[in-house]
Coordinates of C-alpha atoms (C1' of nucleotides) in Angstrom, one line a residue:
Chain U
M1 CA 4.3 26.5 46.7
S2 CA 3.1 30.0 47.3
N3 CA 1.3 29.4 44.0
L4 CA -1.8 31.3 43.3
I5 CA -3.6 31.5 46.6
P6 CA -7.2 32.5 45.8
E7 CA -8.0 36.1 46.7
P8 CA -10.6 35.3 49.5
A9 CA -8.0 33.1 51.2
V10 CA -5.4 35.8 51.0
K11 CA -7.8 38.2 52.7
R12 CA -8.1 35.7 55.6
M13 CA -4.3 35.3 56.0
P14 CA -3.8 38.2 58.4
M15 CA -6.5 36.9 60.6
Y16 CA -5.0 33.4 60.8
Y17 CA -1.7 35.1 61.5
R18 CA -3.2 37.1 64.3
Y19 CA -4.7 34.0 66.0
M20 CA -1.6 32.0 65.5
Q21 CA 0.4 34.7 67.2
K22 CA -2.0 34.8 70.1
L23 CA -2.0 31.0 70.5
E24 CA 1.8 30.9 70.3
T25 CA 2.1 33.4 73.2
E26 CA -0.4 31.3 75.1
G27 CA 2.0 28.4 74.7
R28 CA -0.2 26.3 72.5
I29 CA 1.6 23.7 70.5
Y30 CA -1.0 22.3 68.2
I31 CA -4.5 23.5 67.1
S32 CA -7.1 21.5 65.2
S33 CA -9.0 22.9 62.3
R34 CA -12.2 22.5 64.3
E35 CA -10.9 24.7 67.1
L36 CA -9.4 27.2 64.8
A37 CA -12.8 27.4 63.0
E38 CA -14.5 28.2 66.3
L39 CA -12.1 31.0 67.0
T40 CA -12.4 32.6 63.5
G41 CA -16.0 31.9 62.8
L42 CA -15.2 29.8 59.7
T43 CA -15.9 26.1 59.1
A44 CA -13.4 23.5 59.9
S45 CA -13.5 22.5 56.2
Q46 CA -12.6 25.9 55.1
V47 CA -9.7 26.2 57.6
R48 CA -8.2 23.0 56.2
Q49 CA -8.7 24.2 52.6
D50 CA -7.0 27.5 53.5
M51 CA -4.1 25.8 55.3
N52 CA -3.5 23.7 52.2
F53 CA -3.5 26.8 50.0
F54 CA -0.9 28.2 52.4
G55 CA 1.2 25.1 52.0
S56 CA 0.1 23.4 55.2
T57 CA 2.2 21.3 57.5
G58 CA -0.6 19.8 59.5
R59 CA -0.2 16.5 61.3
Q60 CA -3.1 14.0 61.0
G61 CA -4.7 13.0 64.2
C62 CA -3.0 16.0 65.9
G63 CA -3.7 19.3 64.3
Y64 CA -1.6 22.2 63.0
P65 CA 1.7 23.1 64.7
V66 CA 1.1 26.7 65.9
A67 CA 4.6 28.1 65.9
E68 CA 5.4 26.7 62.5
I69 CA 2.2 27.9 60.8
R70 CA 2.7 31.3 62.4
Y71 CA 6.2 31.4 61.0
D72 CA 5.1 30.3 57.6
L73 CA 2.3 32.8 57.4
G74 CA 4.6 35.6 58.5
R75 CA 7.0 34.7 55.6
L76 CA 4.2 34.6 53.1
L77 CA 3.0 38.0 54.3
G78 CA 6.5 39.4 54.0
L79 CA 6.7 40.0 57.8
D80 CA 9.9 38.1 58.3
R81 CA 12.0 41.1 57.5
E82 CA 12.0 44.9 58.2
Q83 CA 10.4 47.0 55.5
S84 CA 11.0 50.7 55.4
F85 CA 8.2 53.1 54.3
I86 CA 7.7 56.8 53.7
I87 CA 4.5 58.7 54.6
V88 CA 3.2 61.6 52.5
G89 CA 0.8 64.1 53.9
M90 CA 1.3 64.9 57.6
G91 CA -2.2 65.8 58.6
N92 CA -3.9 64.3 61.7
L93 CA -4.2 60.8 60.1
G94 CA -0.6 60.8 58.9
M95 CA 0.6 61.8 62.4
A96 CA -1.5 59.0 64.0
L97 CA -0.2 56.3 61.6
V98 CA 3.4 57.3 62.3
H99 CA 2.8 56.5 66.0
Y100 CA 0.6 53.5 65.4
E101 CA 2.2 50.7 67.4
P102 CA 1.2 47.6 65.5
L103 CA 3.1 48.8 62.4
A104 CA 6.4 49.0 64.2
E105 CA 5.7 45.7 65.9
K106 CA 5.2 44.0 62.5
G107 CA 8.6 45.4 61.2
F108 CA 7.5 48.4 59.3
V109 CA 10.1 51.2 59.8
L110 CA 9.4 54.9 59.0
S111 CA 12.2 56.2 56.8
A112 CA 10.9 59.6 55.8
A113 CA 7.9 61.9 56.1
F114 CA 6.7 64.6 53.7
D115 CA 4.4 67.5 53.7
N116 CA 4.1 70.8 51.8
A117 CA 2.9 73.0 54.5
E118 CA 5.6 75.6 55.4
E119 CA 4.9 75.3 59.2
K120 CA 5.2 71.6 59.3
I121 CA 8.6 71.2 57.5
G122 CA 11.4 70.5 60.0
M123 CA 8.9 69.3 62.7
C124 CA 10.0 66.1 64.2
V125 CA 7.7 63.0 64.1
G126 CA 8.7 59.6 65.2
G127 CA 12.3 60.7 65.4
I128 CA 12.3 62.0 61.9
A129 CA 12.1 65.5 60.5
I130 CA 9.3 66.3 58.0
Q131 CA 10.7 67.3 54.6
P132 CA 9.1 69.2 51.8
M133 CA 7.6 67.2 49.0
N134 CA 10.2 68.2 46.4
E135 CA 12.6 66.0 48.3
I136 CA 10.6 62.9 47.6
E137 CA 12.4 61.7 44.5
N138 CA 15.9 62.1 46.1
V139 CA 14.9 60.3 49.3
V140 CA 13.1 57.4 47.6
K141 CA 15.9 56.8 45.2
M142 CA 18.7 57.1 47.7
Q143 CA 17.1 54.8 50.2
S144 CA 15.4 52.7 47.6
V145 CA 12.2 52.6 49.6
K146 CA 9.4 50.6 48.0
L147 CA 6.4 51.3 50.3
A148 CA 4.5 54.6 50.8
V149 CA 1.6 55.6 53.0
L150 CA -0.6 58.2 51.3
T151 CA -2.5 60.4 53.8
L152 CA -3.4 63.2 51.4
P153 CA -6.4 65.1 50.4
S154 CA -8.2 63.3 47.5
N155 CA -7.5 66.0 44.9
T156 CA -3.7 65.5 45.1
A157 CA -3.6 61.7 45.7
Q158 CA -3.4 60.6 42.1
E159 CA -0.8 63.1 41.1
V160 CA 1.4 62.4 44.1
G161 CA 0.9 58.6 43.5
E162 CA 2.3 59.0 40.0
R163 CA 5.3 60.9 41.2
L164 CA 6.0 58.2 43.8
Y165 CA 5.7 55.5 41.2
Q166 CA 8.1 57.3 39.0
A167 CA 10.6 57.5 41.9
G168 CA 10.4 53.8 42.4
I169 CA 7.6 53.2 45.0
R170 CA 5.7 50.0 44.3
G171 CA 3.4 49.6 47.3
F172 CA 0.7 52.2 48.0
W173 CA -1.3 52.2 51.2
N174 CA -3.8 54.8 50.3
F175 CA -6.1 56.6 52.8
A176 CA -7.5 59.2 50.3
P177 CA -11.1 58.4 49.3
V178 CA -10.2 58.0 45.7
D179 CA -9.1 55.0 43.5
L180 CA -5.5 55.3 42.3
Y181 CA -4.7 54.4 38.8
L182 CA -1.1 53.2 38.4
P183 CA 0.8 50.7 36.3
Q184 CA 0.1 47.0 36.7
D185 CA 3.3 46.3 38.7
A186 CA 2.2 48.7 41.5
S187 CA 0.4 47.1 44.5
I188 CA -2.3 49.2 45.9
V189 CA -4.4 48.8 49.0
N190 CA -7.1 51.4 49.6
V191 CA -8.3 51.9 53.1
H192 CA -11.3 54.1 52.3
L193 CA -12.3 54.8 55.9
D194 CA -15.4 56.6 54.9
A195 CA -16.6 53.6 52.9
S196 CA -16.1 51.4 55.9
L197 CA -18.2 53.7 58.1
E198 CA -20.9 53.8 55.4
M199 CA -21.1 50.0 55.5
L200 CA -21.6 50.1 59.2
S201 CA -24.3 52.7 58.8
Y202 CA -26.0 50.5 56.2
R203 CA -25.9 47.5 58.5
M204 CA -27.2 49.4 61.5
A205 CA -30.1 50.7 59.3
H206 CA -30.9 47.2 58.2
A207 CA -30.0 45.2 61.3
D208 CA -33.5 43.7 61.3
L209 CA -32.7 41.8 58.1
F210 CA -30.1 39.7 59.7
Chain Z
M1 CA -37.3 46.7 48.1
S2 CA -34.2 47.0 50.2
N3 CA -34.6 43.3 50.4
L4 CA -31.6 41.1 51.0
I5 CA -28.9 42.7 49.0
P6 CA -26.0 40.1 48.7
E7 CA -23.0 40.9 50.8
P8 CA -20.6 41.5 47.9
A9 CA -23.0 44.0 46.4
V10 CA -23.3 45.8 49.7
K11 CA -19.6 46.2 49.8
R12 CA -19.7 47.9 46.5
M13 CA -22.3 50.4 47.5
P14 CA -20.0 53.0 49.0
M15 CA -18.0 53.0 45.8
Y16 CA -21.0 53.5 43.6
Y17 CA -22.1 56.2 45.9
R18 CA -18.7 57.9 45.6
Y19 CA -18.7 57.9 41.8
M20 CA -22.3 59.1 41.7
Q21 CA -21.5 62.0 43.9
K22 CA -18.5 62.9 41.7
L23 CA -20.6 62.6 38.5
E24 CA -23.3 64.7 40.0
T25 CA -21.0 67.5 40.9
E26 CA -19.7 67.3 37.3
G27 CA -23.2 68.0 36.1
R28 CA -23.7 64.6 34.6
I29 CA -27.4 63.6 34.2
Y30 CA -27.3 60.0 33.0
I31 CA -24.6 57.4 33.0
S32 CA -24.7 54.0 31.2
S33 CA -23.7 50.7 32.9
R34 CA -20.9 50.5 30.3
E35 CA -19.3 53.8 31.3
L36 CA -19.9 53.2 35.0
A37 CA -18.2 49.8 34.6
E38 CA -15.2 51.5 33.1
L39 CA -14.9 53.9 36.0
T40 CA -15.2 51.2 38.7
G41 CA -13.4 48.4 37.0
L42 CA -16.4 46.1 37.0
T43 CA -18.3 44.6 34.1
A44 CA -21.3 46.4 32.7
S45 CA -23.3 43.3 33.4
Q46 CA -22.4 43.4 37.1
V47 CA -23.2 47.1 37.3
R48 CA -26.7 46.3 36.0
Q49 CA -27.2 43.4 38.4
D50 CA -26.1 45.6 41.3
M51 CA -28.4 48.5 40.3
N52 CA -31.2 46.0 40.3
F53 CA -30.3 44.8 43.7
F54 CA -30.4 48.4 44.9
G55 CA -33.8 48.9 43.4
S56 CA -32.7 50.6 40.2
T57 CA -34.5 53.3 38.3
G58 CA -32.5 53.0 35.1
R59 CA -34.0 54.1 31.8
Q60 CA -33.7 51.8 28.8
G61 CA -31.8 53.3 25.9
C62 CA -30.5 56.1 28.1
G63 CA -28.8 54.9 31.3
Y64 CA -29.1 55.6 35.0
P65 CA -30.2 59.0 36.4
V66 CA -27.1 60.1 38.4
A67 CA -28.8 62.4 40.9
E68 CA -31.6 59.9 41.6
I69 CA -29.3 56.9 42.1
R70 CA -26.9 59.0 44.3
Y71 CA -29.9 59.9 46.4
D72 CA -31.3 56.4 46.6
L73 CA -27.9 54.9 47.5
G74 CA -27.5 57.6 50.2
R75 CA -30.8 56.6 51.7
L76 CA -29.9 52.9 51.6
L77 CA -26.6 53.7 53.4
G78 CA -28.3 55.7 56.0
L79 CA -26.6 58.9 54.9
D80 CA -29.8 60.9 54.5
R81 CA -29.8 62.0 58.1
E82 CA -27.3 63.0 60.8
Q83 CA -26.0 60.3 63.0
S84 CA -24.3 61.1 66.3
F85 CA -21.5 59.0 67.5
I86 CA -19.1 58.8 70.5
I87 CA -15.5 57.9 70.4
V88 CA -13.7 55.9 73.1
G89 CA -9.9 56.0 73.4
M90 CA -8.3 59.4 72.6
G91 CA -4.9 58.3 71.5
N92 CA -3.4 59.5 68.2
L93 CA -5.8 57.6 66.1
G94 CA -8.9 58.7 68.0
M95 CA -7.7 62.3 67.7
A96 CA -7.2 61.9 64.0
L97 CA -10.6 60.4 63.4
V98 CA -12.4 63.2 65.3
H99 CA -10.9 65.6 62.8
Y100 CA -11.4 63.4 59.8
E101 CA -13.3 65.6 57.3
P102 CA -15.2 63.0 55.3
L103 CA -17.0 61.8 58.4
A104 CA -18.5 65.3 59.1
E105 CA -19.3 65.7 55.4
K106 CA -21.3 62.4 55.4
G107 CA -23.4 63.6 58.4
F108 CA -21.6 61.9 61.3
V109 CA -21.6 64.2 64.3
L110 CA -19.4 63.7 67.3
S111 CA -21.4 63.8 70.5
A112 CA -18.9 62.8 73.1
A113 CA -15.3 61.6 73.6
F114 CA -13.9 59.4 76.3
D115 CA -10.6 58.4 77.8
N116 CA -9.3 57.2 81.1
A117 CA -5.9 59.0 81.2
E118 CA -6.0 61.7 83.9
E119 CA -4.1 64.2 81.8
K120 CA -6.5 64.0 78.8
I121 CA -9.8 64.5 80.7
G122 CA -11.2 68.0 80.1
M123 CA -9.1 68.5 77.0
C124 CA -11.1 69.9 74.1
V125 CA -11.2 68.0 70.8
G126 CA -13.5 69.0 68.0
G127 CA -15.3 71.4 70.3
I128 CA -16.0 68.7 72.9
A129 CA -14.4 68.0 76.3
I130 CA -13.0 64.6 76.8
Q131 CA -14.8 62.8 79.6
P132 CA -13.7 59.9 81.9
M133 CA -15.0 56.5 80.8
N134 CA -17.2 56.0 83.9
E135 CA -19.5 58.7 82.3
I136 CA -20.1 56.5 79.2
E137 CA -23.3 54.9 80.5
N138 CA -24.9 58.3 81.4
V139 CA -24.0 60.0 78.2
V140 CA -25.0 57.1 75.9
K141 CA -28.4 56.7 77.6
M142 CA -29.1 60.5 77.9
Q143 CA -28.3 61.2 74.3
S144 CA -29.4 57.8 73.1
V145 CA -26.4 57.5 70.8
K146 CA -26.2 54.3 68.8
L147 CA -22.8 54.5 67.2
A148 CA -19.4 54.2 68.7
V149 CA -15.8 54.4 67.4
L150 CA -13.4 52.2 69.3
T151 CA -9.8 53.4 69.2
L152 CA -8.6 51.4 72.1
P153 CA -5.7 49.1 72.9
S154 CA -6.6 45.5 72.0
N155 CA -6.7 44.3 75.6
T156 CA -9.6 46.5 76.7
A157 CA -11.6 46.6 73.4
Q158 CA -13.8 43.6 74.2
E159 CA -14.6 44.7 77.8
V160 CA -15.4 48.3 76.7
G161 CA -17.4 46.9 73.8
E162 CA -19.6 45.0 76.2
R163 CA -20.2 48.0 78.4
L164 CA -21.1 50.1 75.4
Y165 CA -23.6 47.4 74.2
Q166 CA -25.1 47.4 77.7
A167 CA -25.5 51.1 77.5
G168 CA -27.4 50.9 74.2
I169 CA -24.7 51.2 71.5
R170 CA -25.5 49.0 68.5
G171 CA -23.0 50.1 65.9
F172 CA -19.3 49.5 66.5
W173 CA -16.5 50.9 64.3
N174 CA -13.6 49.0 65.8
F175 CA -10.0 49.9 65.2
A176 CA -8.5 47.6 67.8
P177 CA -6.8 44.5 66.1
V178 CA -9.1 42.1 67.8
D179 CA -12.5 40.6 66.9
L180 CA -15.4 41.8 69.1
Y181 CA -17.9 39.3 70.3
L182 CA -21.3 40.9 70.9
P183 CA -24.9 39.9 70.7
Q184 CA -26.5 39.3 67.2
D185 CA -28.2 42.7 67.1
A186 CA -24.9 44.6 67.3
S187 CA -23.5 45.7 64.0
I188 CA -19.7 45.6 63.9
V189 CA -17.2 46.8 61.3
N190 CA -13.6 46.0 62.1
V191 CA -11.0 48.2 60.4
H192 CA -7.9 46.2 61.2
L193 CA -5.4 48.6 59.8
D194 CA -2.5 46.1 60.5
A195 CA -4.2 43.4 58.5
S196 CA -4.7 45.8 55.6
L197 CA -1.0 46.7 55.5
E198 CA -0.1 43.0 55.8
M199 CA -2.2 42.3 52.7
L200 CA -0.2 45.1 50.9
S201 CA 3.0 43.5 52.0
Y202 CA 1.8 40.2 50.7
R203 CA 0.9 41.6 47.3
M204 CA 4.3 43.4 47.0
A205 CA 6.1 40.3 47.9
H206 CA 4.2 38.3 45.2
A207 CA 3.6 41.0 42.6
D208 CA 5.2 38.8 40.0
L209 CA 2.3 36.4 40.2
F210 CA -0.2 39.0 38.9
Chain G
dT1 C1' -4.1 -0.7 67.8
dA2 C1' -7.9 2.7 68.1
dG3 C1' -9.0 7.5 67.9
dA4 C1' -8.4 11.7 66.0
dT5 C1' -7.7 14.8 62.6
dT6 C1' -5.7 16.0 58.2
dG7 C1' -5.6 16.1 53.0
dT8 C1' -8.2 15.9 49.1
dT9 C1' -11.9 14.9 46.0
dA10 C1' -16.7 15.6 44.9
dA11 C1' -21.1 18.1 45.7
dT12 C1' -23.2 22.3 46.6
dC13 C1' -23.9 26.9 46.6
dG14 C1' -23.8 31.6 45.3
dA15 C1' -21.8 35.2 42.6
dT16 C1' -20.5 36.8 38.1
dT17 C1' -21.0 36.9 33.3
dA18 C1' -23.3 36.4 28.9
dA19 C1' -27.2 36.8 26.2
dC20 C1' -31.2 38.7 24.6
dA21 C1' -35.9 40.3 24.8
dA22 C1' -38.2 44.5 26.5
dT23 C1' -38.6 49.3 26.0
dC24 C1' -37.3 54.1 26.3
Chain O
dT1 C1' -39.0 54.4 13.6
dA2 C1' -34.1 52.9 14.7
dG3 C1' -30.6 52.9 18.1
dA4 C1' -29.2 52.4 22.5
dT5 C1' -29.3 50.5 26.8
dT6 C1' -31.8 48.4 30.5
dG7 C1' -33.9 44.4 33.1
dT8 C1' -33.8 39.7 33.6
dT9 C1' -33.1 34.9 32.7
dA10 C1' -29.8 31.3 31.8
dA11 C1' -24.9 29.7 31.7
dT12 C1' -20.6 29.8 33.7
dC13 C1' -17.3 30.1 37.1
dG14 C1' -15.3 29.9 41.5
dA15 C1' -15.6 29.4 46.4
dT16 C1' -17.4 26.9 50.2
dT17 C1' -19.0 22.8 52.3
dA18 C1' -19.4 17.9 52.8
dA19 C1' -17.6 13.4 52.8
dC20 C1' -14.3 10.1 53.5
dA21 C1' -9.9 7.8 52.7
dA22 C1' -5.2 8.4 54.3
dT23 C1' -2.3 8.5 58.2
dC24 C1' -0.3 10.2 62.4

DNA sequence: TAGATTGTTAATCGATTAACAATC
DNA sequence: TAGATTGTTAATCGATTAACAATC
């Protein structure tokens, strides 16, 4: 199990997880692939394929057990335990992410924050004092943090990324509009906010084609 | 031309645009599909296919003219003109996006900001005073804005989305962790930050599989 | 049991890759 | 011209959809 889930199905996992959470709080016990398809805008067939990829425990004639699927998806996504993270670059976006509720709710815990600007060092965010970036290596090694949020200007992102990797960080949530090049065993997710807005702009300009 | 570019190619457009911009500032005149493939991590074949989808003007034996392709992609993406937008929900994330440089650089201009919290109304962000949400309809109609950024709690996003649509908004950049349901002619891009971090968490937990 | 719905195989569809002729 | 590289068609690959037998 957990074997080789195709990339497109992996991308759908957080959405399934979100709907399962919602259904669970609504007290729903079972849900059929047909109904789940309606909610998500997929086909029932695809929902069943995906559930099988995820190692489904559906019950024929009845549907999928909501609480169980929610739990299993959470485990697959690594949300069954707390994960500490550091954040590097305390500009507006960095500040906003530190306070972003859904992260704390999903078990992501801020363990340190870094910036190089004199006037920011020592400032308190989310109950934590901002430290200068030359402390990164110490902190990452001491606390063996594996996850970092990069809210940096594009021209320093690659360099800082490499330093973080050296220090032991293996997961990079990158908000700088550049692609990071790091060794194979680093996991990188780029958010590329500007690209996402450009896609919207494209769709608006060509809405007549749909 | 501009006819029916397949969705996966559309998703790659902002990346091509970014590299073309970079190459242009570096003074590069032509670039081959082979080299562009190296930069982007795609295959040369796919780059050529994509360029054809975009209505390419490549030159055999020589490559693609950087400045021209950059310009054409910009037009396709709707970045050849200013686009005004409003932002609804002035929490931390809303504040951060207002000041997010790349948006201004790409021609997106903030035209109004809204929130319902008493203490925020009248506050100045990005040179603009925050207004109460019952002003939305007036402002959107008067200025005929078409684009809105939604940085709202999930429980109000759908309702506010509908109001915005009624008022004339047709592009929704949604940061609430819910799916918006709006009429066909609305363009919606969901950012779903939490889902993006969950994907990273998944990859870290299963990095050995890659 | 009968009805509903999954699990799974096969068919279809679309995207990516390979190949090569066209041409700058 | 010869060399390089595009434009484009055909082959491959993988994901989605359809169909239906298994079974709760």
